[in-house]
Short mmCIF file of C-alpha atoms and ligand atoms in Angstrom, two decimals:
data_model
loop_
_atom_site.label_atom_id
_atom_site.label_comp_id
_atom_site.label_asym_id
_atom_site.label_seq_id
_atom_site.Cartn_x
_atom_site.Cartn_y
_atom_site.Cartn_z
CA MET K 1 99.95 49.11 -52.06
CA ASN K 2 98.88 49.49 -55.68
CA ASP K 3 101.82 51.67 -56.56
CA LEU K 4 104.33 49.58 -58.50
CA SER K 5 107.13 51.92 -57.49
CA MET K 6 106.71 50.66 -53.92
CA ALA K 7 107.89 47.22 -54.92
CA LYS K 8 111.54 46.33 -54.45
CA THR K 9 113.65 46.40 -57.58
CA ALA K 10 114.90 43.14 -59.01
CA PRO K 11 118.55 42.80 -59.99
CA GLN K 12 119.25 44.18 -63.45
CA ALA K 13 120.02 41.56 -66.02
CA ARG K 14 123.06 41.79 -68.29
CA PHE K 15 121.23 40.26 -71.20
CA ASP K 16 120.47 42.66 -74.09
CA VAL K 17 116.76 42.04 -74.38
CA ASP K 18 116.14 44.92 -76.79
CA ALA K 19 118.58 43.45 -79.31
CA VAL K 20 117.01 40.03 -78.97
CA ARG K 21 113.48 41.37 -79.46
CA ARG K 22 114.43 42.72 -82.87
CA ASP K 23 114.95 39.08 -83.93
CA PHE K 24 111.25 38.35 -83.31
CA PRO K 25 109.13 40.34 -85.78
CA ILE K 26 105.81 39.26 -84.29
CA LEU K 27 106.59 40.99 -81.00
CA GLY K 28 106.56 44.43 -82.60
CA GLN K 29 102.85 44.46 -83.39
CA GLN K 30 99.84 46.02 -81.71
CA VAL K 31 96.94 43.93 -80.43
CA ASN K 32 93.64 45.60 -79.61
CA GLY K 33 95.30 48.96 -80.10
CA LYS K 34 98.03 48.22 -77.55
CA PRO K 35 101.62 46.99 -77.98
CA LEU K 36 101.57 43.20 -77.76
CA VAL K 37 102.82 41.77 -74.47
CA TYR K 38 103.23 38.09 -75.18
CA LEU K 39 103.23 36.05 -71.97
CA ASP K 40 101.91 32.76 -73.30
CA ASN K 41 105.27 31.25 -74.13
CA GLY K 42 104.55 28.04 -72.24
CA ALA K 43 101.79 27.25 -74.72
CA SER K 44 103.93 28.13 -77.73
CA ALA K 45 106.92 30.42 -78.14
CA GLN K 46 107.53 32.93 -80.93
CA LYS K 47 110.00 32.35 -83.76
CA PRO K 48 113.12 34.38 -84.56
CA LEU K 49 113.87 35.54 -88.10
CA ALA K 50 116.64 32.94 -88.24
CA VAL K 51 114.00 30.19 -88.12
CA LEU K 52 111.64 31.88 -90.60
CA ASP K 53 114.53 32.49 -93.01
CA ALA K 54 115.91 28.97 -92.75
CA MET K 55 112.53 27.45 -93.59
CA ASP K 56 111.96 29.91 -96.43
CA ARG K 57 115.41 29.22 -97.85
CA TYR K 58 114.86 25.50 -97.58
CA TYR K 59 111.69 25.73 -99.72
CA ARG K 60 113.23 28.19 -102.18
CA GLU K 61 116.51 26.39 -102.71
CA MET K 62 116.54 22.79 -101.67
CA HIS K 63 113.16 21.18 -101.24
CA SER K 64 112.79 17.61 -102.37
CA ASN K 65 112.05 14.37 -100.59
CA VAL K 66 114.78 13.01 -98.33
CA HIS K 67 116.80 9.78 -98.36
CA ARG K 68 116.03 9.06 -102.03
CA GLY K 69 119.51 9.95 -103.28
CA ALA K 70 118.52 10.25 -106.94
CA HIS K 71 119.39 13.90 -107.60
CA THR K 72 121.04 17.05 -106.30
CA LEU K 73 117.99 18.59 -104.63
CA GLY K 74 117.34 15.31 -102.86
CA ASP K 75 120.90 15.37 -101.56
CA ARG K 76 120.57 18.96 -100.39
CA ALA K 77 117.30 18.28 -98.60
CA THR K 78 118.73 15.15 -96.98
CA SER K 79 121.83 16.86 -95.73
CA ALA K 80 119.80 19.79 -94.32
CA PHE K 81 117.41 17.32 -92.66
CA GLU K 82 120.11 15.07 -91.22
CA GLY K 83 122.17 18.13 -90.29
CA ALA K 84 119.24 19.24 -88.15
CA ARG K 85 119.16 15.83 -86.46
CA GLU K 86 122.82 16.29 -85.54
CA LYS K 87 121.98 19.70 -84.05
CA VAL K 88 119.28 18.12 -81.90
CA ARG K 89 121.71 15.38 -80.84
CA ALA K 90 124.25 17.97 -79.74
CA PHE K 91 121.53 20.06 -78.04
CA MET K 92 120.50 17.08 -75.88
CA ASN K 93 124.02 15.63 -75.64
CA ALA K 94 122.89 12.24 -76.90
CA ALA K 95 125.66 9.81 -77.82
CA SER K 96 124.48 9.21 -81.38
CA THR K 97 122.01 10.48 -83.99
CA ARG K 98 120.68 6.91 -84.07
CA GLU K 99 119.05 7.83 -80.76
CA ILE K 100 117.23 10.92 -82.10
CA ILE K 101 113.81 10.25 -83.61
CA TRP K 102 111.71 12.94 -85.25
CA THR K 103 108.13 13.06 -84.02
CA ARG K 104 105.28 15.55 -84.39
CA GLY K 105 106.03 16.76 -80.87
CA THR K 106 106.10 15.73 -77.24
CA THR K 107 102.65 14.17 -77.38
CA GLU K 108 103.46 11.89 -80.28
CA ALA K 109 106.81 10.96 -78.71
CA ILE K 110 105.15 9.81 -75.48
CA ASN K 111 102.53 7.84 -77.42
CA LEU K 112 105.33 6.21 -79.41
CA ILE K 113 107.14 5.17 -76.24
CA ALA K 114 104.00 3.99 -74.47
CA ASN K 115 103.15 1.89 -77.48
CA GLY K 116 106.68 0.55 -77.75
CA LEU K 117 106.94 -0.44 -74.11
CA ALA K 118 103.53 -2.12 -73.95
CA GLN K 119 105.02 -5.52 -74.74
CA ARG K 120 107.08 -5.35 -71.54
CA LEU K 121 104.06 -4.84 -69.30
CA LYS K 122 101.72 -7.27 -67.62
CA ALA K 123 98.81 -7.05 -65.21
CA GLY K 124 99.84 -5.59 -61.87
CA ASP K 125 102.81 -3.63 -63.23
CA GLU K 126 102.88 0.05 -62.34
CA ILE K 127 103.69 3.19 -64.27
CA LEU K 128 104.67 5.95 -61.90
CA VAL K 129 103.73 9.46 -63.03
CA SER K 130 103.31 12.64 -61.00
CA GLN K 131 100.24 14.63 -60.18
CA MET K 132 101.74 17.62 -62.00
CA GLU K 133 101.87 15.91 -65.41
CA HIS K 134 100.42 17.37 -68.57
CA HIS K 135 97.68 15.12 -69.99
CA ALA K 136 100.19 14.14 -72.69
CA ASN K 137 102.15 12.28 -70.00
CA ILE K 138 99.10 10.68 -68.40
CA VAL K 139 96.63 9.62 -71.06
CA PRO K 140 98.98 7.56 -73.31
CA TRP K 141 99.98 5.58 -70.20
CA GLN K 142 96.34 5.09 -69.22
CA MET K 143 95.63 3.80 -72.72
CA MET K 144 98.57 1.45 -72.45
CA ALA K 145 97.51 0.35 -68.97
CA GLU K 146 94.07 -0.53 -70.32
CA ARG K 147 95.65 -2.78 -72.95
CA THR K 148 98.05 -4.55 -70.60
CA GLY K 149 96.38 -4.60 -67.17
CA ALA K 150 99.10 -2.33 -65.76
CA LYS K 151 98.22 0.58 -63.46
CA VAL K 152 99.06 4.30 -63.59
CA VAL K 153 100.12 5.47 -60.13
CA PRO K 154 100.38 9.23 -59.42
CA VAL K 155 102.99 10.66 -57.07
CA PRO K 156 101.38 13.55 -55.12
CA VAL K 157 102.73 17.08 -55.04
CA THR K 158 103.16 19.30 -51.99
CA PRO K 159 101.05 22.47 -51.60
CA ALA K 160 104.07 24.48 -52.81
CA GLY K 161 103.98 22.47 -56.02
CA GLU K 162 107.03 20.30 -55.50
CA LEU K 163 107.06 16.57 -55.98
CA ASP K 164 106.40 14.87 -52.63
CA LEU K 165 109.67 12.97 -52.33
CA ASP K 166 108.60 10.84 -49.36
CA SER K 167 105.64 9.62 -51.39
CA PHE K 168 107.91 9.06 -54.36
CA ASN K 169 110.18 6.88 -52.22
CA SER K 170 107.31 4.81 -50.92
CA LEU K 171 105.52 4.47 -54.28
CA LEU K 172 108.63 3.44 -56.21
CA GLY K 173 108.34 -0.28 -55.56
CA ASP K 174 108.80 -3.76 -56.92
CA ASN K 175 105.85 -3.38 -59.27
CA THR K 176 107.11 -0.11 -60.79
CA LYS K 177 108.22 -0.72 -64.35
CA ILE K 178 108.16 2.79 -65.82
CA LEU K 179 108.71 6.25 -64.36
CA ALA K 180 107.19 8.94 -66.59
CA LEU K 181 107.95 12.36 -65.21
CA THR K 182 107.95 15.93 -66.42
CA HIS K 183 111.24 17.79 -66.13
CA VAL K 184 109.37 21.08 -65.60
CA SER K 185 105.68 21.58 -64.79
CA ASN K 186 103.78 23.66 -67.33
CA VAL K 187 101.46 24.98 -64.61
CA LEU K 188 103.75 25.43 -61.63
CA GLY K 189 107.09 26.02 -63.29
CA THR K 190 108.63 23.54 -60.85
CA ILE K 191 111.90 21.98 -61.98
CA ASN K 192 111.89 18.40 -60.77
CA PRO K 193 115.14 16.86 -59.46
CA VAL K 194 115.18 14.52 -62.43
CA ALA K 195 118.77 13.21 -62.24
CA ALA K 196 118.34 12.03 -58.63
CA LEU K 197 114.93 10.46 -59.27
CA VAL K 198 116.15 8.71 -62.42
CA GLU K 199 119.09 7.32 -60.48
CA GLN K 200 116.75 5.88 -57.84
CA ALA K 201 114.48 4.42 -60.49
CA LYS K 202 117.31 2.91 -62.48
CA ALA K 203 118.72 1.23 -59.40
CA ARG K 204 115.48 -0.77 -59.45
CA GLY K 205 115.58 -1.47 -63.16
CA VAL K 206 112.73 0.98 -63.89
CA ILE K 207 112.57 2.55 -67.37
CA THR K 208 112.62 6.33 -67.19
CA VAL K 209 110.76 8.68 -69.55
CA ILE K 210 111.26 12.42 -69.12
CA ASP K 211 108.93 14.99 -70.67
CA GLY K 212 111.16 17.95 -71.52
CA ALA K 213 108.51 20.12 -73.21
CA GLN K 214 108.70 22.94 -70.66
CA ALA K 215 112.36 22.52 -69.75
CA VAL K 216 114.05 23.09 -73.11
CA PRO K 217 112.90 26.72 -73.58
CA HIS K 218 114.77 27.60 -70.40
CA PHE K 219 117.79 25.30 -70.22
CA GLN K 220 119.55 22.65 -72.23
CA PRO K 221 119.01 19.05 -71.16
CA ASP K 222 121.93 16.63 -71.02
CA VAL K 223 120.41 13.21 -71.47
CA GLN K 224 123.62 11.41 -70.59
CA ALA K 225 124.04 13.34 -67.35
CA LEU K 226 120.35 12.85 -66.51
CA GLY K 227 120.75 9.14 -67.18
CA CYS K 228 117.18 8.77 -68.47
CA ASP K 229 116.12 6.23 -71.09
CA PHE K 230 113.83 8.60 -73.03
CA TYR K 231 113.51 12.37 -73.26
CA MET K 232 111.28 14.36 -75.59
CA PHE K 233 110.33 17.92 -76.50
CA SER K 234 108.35 19.96 -79.05
CA ALA K 235 110.08 22.41 -81.38
CA HIS K 236 107.33 25.02 -81.14
CA LYS K 237 108.08 25.66 -77.47
CA LEU K 238 111.79 25.97 -78.32
CA PHE K 239 111.27 28.95 -80.66
CA GLY K 240 111.03 26.57 -83.62
CA PRO K 241 108.14 25.56 -85.88
CA THR K 242 104.99 23.61 -85.04
CA GLY K 243 104.52 20.04 -86.27
CA ILE K 244 107.87 18.64 -85.19
CA GLY K 245 109.62 17.49 -82.05
CA ALA K 246 112.39 15.19 -81.05
CA LEU K 247 112.59 12.03 -79.03
CA TYR K 248 115.80 10.79 -77.50
CA GLY K 249 115.83 7.08 -76.74
CA ARG K 250 118.60 4.82 -75.50
CA ALA K 251 119.60 2.79 -78.58
CA GLU K 252 119.38 -0.55 -76.79
CA LEU K 253 115.73 0.07 -75.86
CA LEU K 254 114.79 1.54 -79.22
CA GLU K 255 116.27 -1.54 -80.91
CA GLU K 256 114.01 -3.87 -79.01
CA MET K 257 110.84 -1.77 -79.39
CA PRO K 258 108.44 -2.50 -82.25
CA PRO K 259 107.88 0.26 -84.83
CA TYR K 260 105.14 2.77 -84.06
CA GLN K 261 103.71 3.21 -87.55
CA GLY K 262 104.17 1.22 -90.72
CA GLY K 263 104.83 2.60 -94.19
CA GLY K 264 107.64 3.90 -96.34
CA GLU K 265 111.09 4.68 -94.91
CA MET K 266 110.75 2.53 -91.78
CA ILE K 267 111.36 -0.77 -93.59
CA GLU K 268 114.44 -2.62 -94.79
CA ARG K 269 112.60 -5.01 -97.09
CA VAL K 270 108.90 -5.65 -97.73
CA SER K 271 107.37 -8.79 -99.08
CA PHE K 272 104.02 -10.45 -98.53
CA GLU K 273 105.81 -13.23 -96.70
CA ARG K 274 107.97 -11.14 -94.40
CA THR K 275 108.76 -7.46 -93.84
CA THR K 276 111.84 -6.32 -91.94
CA TRP K 277 112.54 -2.98 -90.24
CA ASN K 278 114.99 -0.26 -91.11
CA THR K 279 117.84 0.60 -88.74
CA LEU K 280 117.61 3.35 -86.12
CA PRO K 281 116.37 6.02 -86.18
CA TYR K 282 114.41 5.39 -89.40
CA LYS K 283 112.54 2.41 -87.98
CA PHE K 284 110.37 4.95 -86.13
CA GLU K 285 109.97 7.43 -88.99
CA ALA K 286 107.32 6.09 -91.34
CA GLY K 287 106.37 8.29 -94.30
CA THR K 288 107.70 11.58 -95.59
CA PRO K 289 108.90 13.57 -92.58
CA ALA K 290 108.43 17.25 -91.73
CA ILE K 291 111.61 18.29 -93.53
CA ALA K 292 111.30 22.08 -93.50
CA GLU K 293 110.24 21.92 -89.86
CA ALA K 294 113.34 19.88 -88.96
CA VAL K 295 115.44 22.53 -90.69
CA GLY K 296 113.56 25.20 -88.73
CA LEU K 297 114.22 23.42 -85.46
CA GLY K 298 117.92 23.16 -86.35
CA ALA K 299 117.93 26.92 -86.99
CA ALA K 300 116.25 27.55 -83.62
CA ILE K 301 118.98 25.57 -81.88
CA ASP K 302 121.69 27.49 -83.78
CA TYR K 303 119.98 30.74 -82.81
CA LEU K 304 119.94 29.78 -79.12
CA ASP K 305 123.57 28.65 -79.34
CA GLY K 306 124.42 32.15 -80.49
CA LEU K 307 122.90 33.76 -77.37
CA ASP K 308 124.50 34.23 -74.01
CA ARG K 309 122.68 31.34 -72.33
CA GLU K 310 123.78 32.28 -68.82
CA GLY K 311 122.75 35.89 -69.28
CA MET K 312 119.48 34.71 -70.72
CA GLN K 313 118.73 32.56 -67.69
CA ALA K 314 119.69 35.35 -65.30
CA ALA K 315 117.35 37.70 -67.19
CA GLU K 316 114.50 35.18 -67.03
CA ASP K 317 115.07 34.64 -63.31
CA ALA K 318 115.00 38.40 -62.78
CA LEU K 319 111.59 38.57 -64.51
CA LEU K 320 110.19 36.01 -62.11
CA VAL K 321 111.71 37.76 -59.08
CA ARG K 322 110.09 41.01 -60.20
CA ALA K 323 106.75 39.32 -60.82
CA ASN K 324 106.83 37.76 -57.35
CA GLU K 325 107.61 41.15 -55.81
CA LEU K 326 104.60 42.67 -57.51
CA VAL K 327 102.07 40.07 -56.40
CA GLU K 328 101.33 42.09 -53.26
CA THR K 329 100.23 45.04 -55.43
CA VAL K 330 97.15 43.11 -56.59
CA PRO K 331 94.67 42.51 -53.74
CA GLY K 332 93.51 38.89 -53.52
CA MET K 333 96.15 37.56 -55.92
CA GLU K 334 97.68 34.23 -55.04
CA ILE K 335 100.45 32.31 -56.81
CA ILE K 336 99.95 28.61 -57.42
CA GLY K 337 103.35 26.94 -57.50
CA THR K 338 105.98 28.37 -55.20
CA ALA K 339 108.69 25.73 -55.59
CA LYS K 340 112.22 26.83 -54.73
CA ASN K 341 113.55 25.70 -58.09
CA LYS K 342 111.38 26.98 -60.90
CA VAL K 343 111.38 28.43 -64.40
CA PRO K 344 109.65 31.78 -65.05
CA VAL K 345 106.08 30.51 -65.13
CA MET K 346 103.52 32.14 -62.88
CA SER K 347 100.13 30.53 -62.37
CA PHE K 348 97.78 32.52 -60.23
CA LYS K 349 94.26 33.20 -59.12
CA ILE K 350 92.62 36.40 -57.94
CA GLU K 351 89.92 36.16 -55.33
CA GLY K 352 86.45 36.59 -56.81
CA LEU K 353 87.64 36.48 -60.42
CA HIS K 354 87.29 33.69 -62.95
CA PRO K 355 90.56 32.94 -64.76
CA SER K 356 88.92 33.28 -68.18
CA ASP K 357 87.67 36.80 -67.28
CA ILE K 358 91.22 37.74 -66.30
CA GLY K 359 92.47 36.44 -69.66
CA THR K 360 89.85 38.31 -71.68
CA LEU K 361 90.37 41.60 -69.88
CA LEU K 362 94.14 41.35 -70.23
CA ASP K 363 93.77 40.61 -73.93
CA GLN K 364 91.86 43.89 -74.31
CA GLN K 365 95.01 45.54 -73.00
CA GLY K 366 97.22 43.71 -75.48
CA ILE K 367 98.48 41.17 -72.95
CA ALA K 368 98.38 37.49 -73.92
CA ILE K 369 98.31 34.94 -71.12
CA ARG K 370 96.81 31.46 -70.87
CA THR K 371 93.84 30.56 -68.72
CA GLY K 372 92.12 27.27 -67.99
CA HIS K 373 93.19 23.84 -66.81
CA HIS K 374 96.41 23.83 -68.87
CA CYS K 375 95.87 20.16 -69.78
CA ALA K 376 96.62 19.30 -66.17
CA MET K 377 93.21 18.49 -64.68
CA PRO K 378 94.53 16.23 -61.89
CA LEU K 379 96.67 19.13 -60.69
CA MET K 380 93.68 21.51 -60.82
CA ASP K 381 91.77 18.98 -58.71
CA PHE K 382 94.61 18.94 -56.18
CA TYR K 383 94.44 22.73 -55.83
CA GLY K 384 90.63 22.67 -55.89
CA VAL K 385 90.38 25.15 -58.78
CA PRO K 386 88.70 24.82 -62.18
CA GLY K 387 91.69 26.53 -63.75
CA THR K 388 94.27 29.22 -63.25
CA ALA K 389 95.60 32.20 -65.13
CA ARG K 390 99.19 31.67 -66.25
CA ALA K 391 101.84 34.12 -67.39
CA SER K 392 104.82 32.29 -68.84
CA PHE K 393 107.90 34.33 -69.67
CA ALA K 394 110.59 33.88 -72.29
CA PHE K 395 114.02 35.48 -72.61
CA TYR K 396 112.59 38.14 -74.93
CA ASN K 397 110.20 39.49 -72.31
CA THR K 398 111.11 42.69 -70.51
CA MET K 399 110.80 44.09 -66.99
CA GLU K 400 108.44 46.72 -68.43
CA GLU K 401 106.18 43.95 -69.69
CA VAL K 402 106.11 42.36 -66.24
CA GLU K 403 105.12 45.72 -64.81
CA GLN K 404 102.49 46.24 -67.51
CA LEU K 405 101.02 42.87 -66.59
CA PHE K 406 100.65 43.93 -62.98
CA THR K 407 99.28 47.36 -63.79
CA ALA K 408 96.70 45.61 -65.97
CA LEU K 409 95.91 43.08 -63.23
CA GLN K 410 95.35 45.91 -60.77
CA LYS K 411 92.84 47.42 -63.20
CA VAL K 412 91.09 44.08 -63.68
CA GLN K 413 90.93 43.55 -59.94
CA ARG K 414 89.50 47.04 -59.38
CA LEU K 415 86.79 46.42 -61.99
CA PHE K 416 85.49 43.49 -59.97
CA ALA K 417 86.24 44.75 -56.46
C1 PLP M 501 104.78 19.56 -69.89
C2 PLP M 501 104.15 19.36 -71.24
N1 PLP M 501 104.16 18.14 -71.79
C3 PLP M 501 103.62 17.90 -72.99
C4 PLP M 501 103.03 18.90 -73.72
C5 PLP M 501 102.46 18.60 -75.06
O1 PLP M 501 103.20 19.22 -76.06
P1 PLP M 501 102.70 19.18 -77.57
O2 PLP M 501 101.28 19.67 -77.55
O3 PLP M 501 103.63 20.12 -78.27
O4 PLP M 501 102.83 17.78 -78.04
C6 PLP M 501 102.99 20.18 -73.19
C7 PLP M 501 102.32 21.28 -73.92
O5 PLP M 501 101.94 22.27 -73.37
C8 PLP M 501 103.57 20.42 -71.92
O6 PLP M 501 103.55 21.64 -71.37
#
């Protein structure tokens, strides 16, 4: 059963993965004497030349502070920066750039929202989250609950790693004020039926916050079609730079929320008697922003726009199909997260092996995966494991890499058998 050739063959993808890989210089290197096989894309994705070049060009040709309007470089920087905001707006299909706020990433965006919504909450109110949330979509709500007397209520998942919809229906009640849900689980790969759940929540006047961190690398969100009030993601998982992310918020709600941080840029007028806030989106953008990073994110979106998105998704799906076929070639291997609708993320355990040993031994063979609790301890508790090993694929991964992963896993398993 250890012979990979015995596995069924997955459908061939149309997507030209070799051409795409040439856009990612980091992928061409050797690690520990072996060609790098990068399967830790869920933690952070690699960057195409288009992003590196855009950031380099920004610093070489146009860097200055933004929104100061005093000179030509300032104008160039501002138009590059605001141009990137427009790209993010289009990417998420938001109605207006007023609804796109720059943040440091998903984590900061959720903290901003939790802070902003605190004034709406009172003791006894409930914030519905799921058991598959990343800590970034649990802890800010717990901190807010502590301040207000509200309660964080988790919706359980099924053993397959899908949201338990019966429990969702019974937990969504009169006390629910906020639904904070991940679009895609970073551990299980599950794609939650967000549009339907948001519709149910909205019918009860519940505010909906969707964590898109793991969705955007695989498909484009449409915030108007989803109907959610807030949606956020991090650029570094979308093949863009670290240190920046975007938050979509419905203008009406953003208008009524207090600012998150005080300082320059977010004010209209400051005096010791009374300070007033800037208009959207600047009210939430205190201080000098991450300008080059915004430009880099804009370049990442342009890069993705230039790819055959359908072909890319088909190729990613084919990687997961192949990986699932090969599971039986590794004795004692078990997948955690077998939802019907999932992105190419494969969490697994191998009987008798600690996830961190799997990670270390794969690294020696040039293969990068993630091991541990994946910032999802409540989910680990549900599955009764301290952690898992996780291979997360991107569109630049190849079938050969999937097969190399399994050949390496067979070796690892034999070492401990
Ligand atoms: C589902 C999910 N939400 C939130 C985050 C936090 O993202 P960041 O660390 O970029 O803020 C992650 C990161 O892995 C994630 O996977």
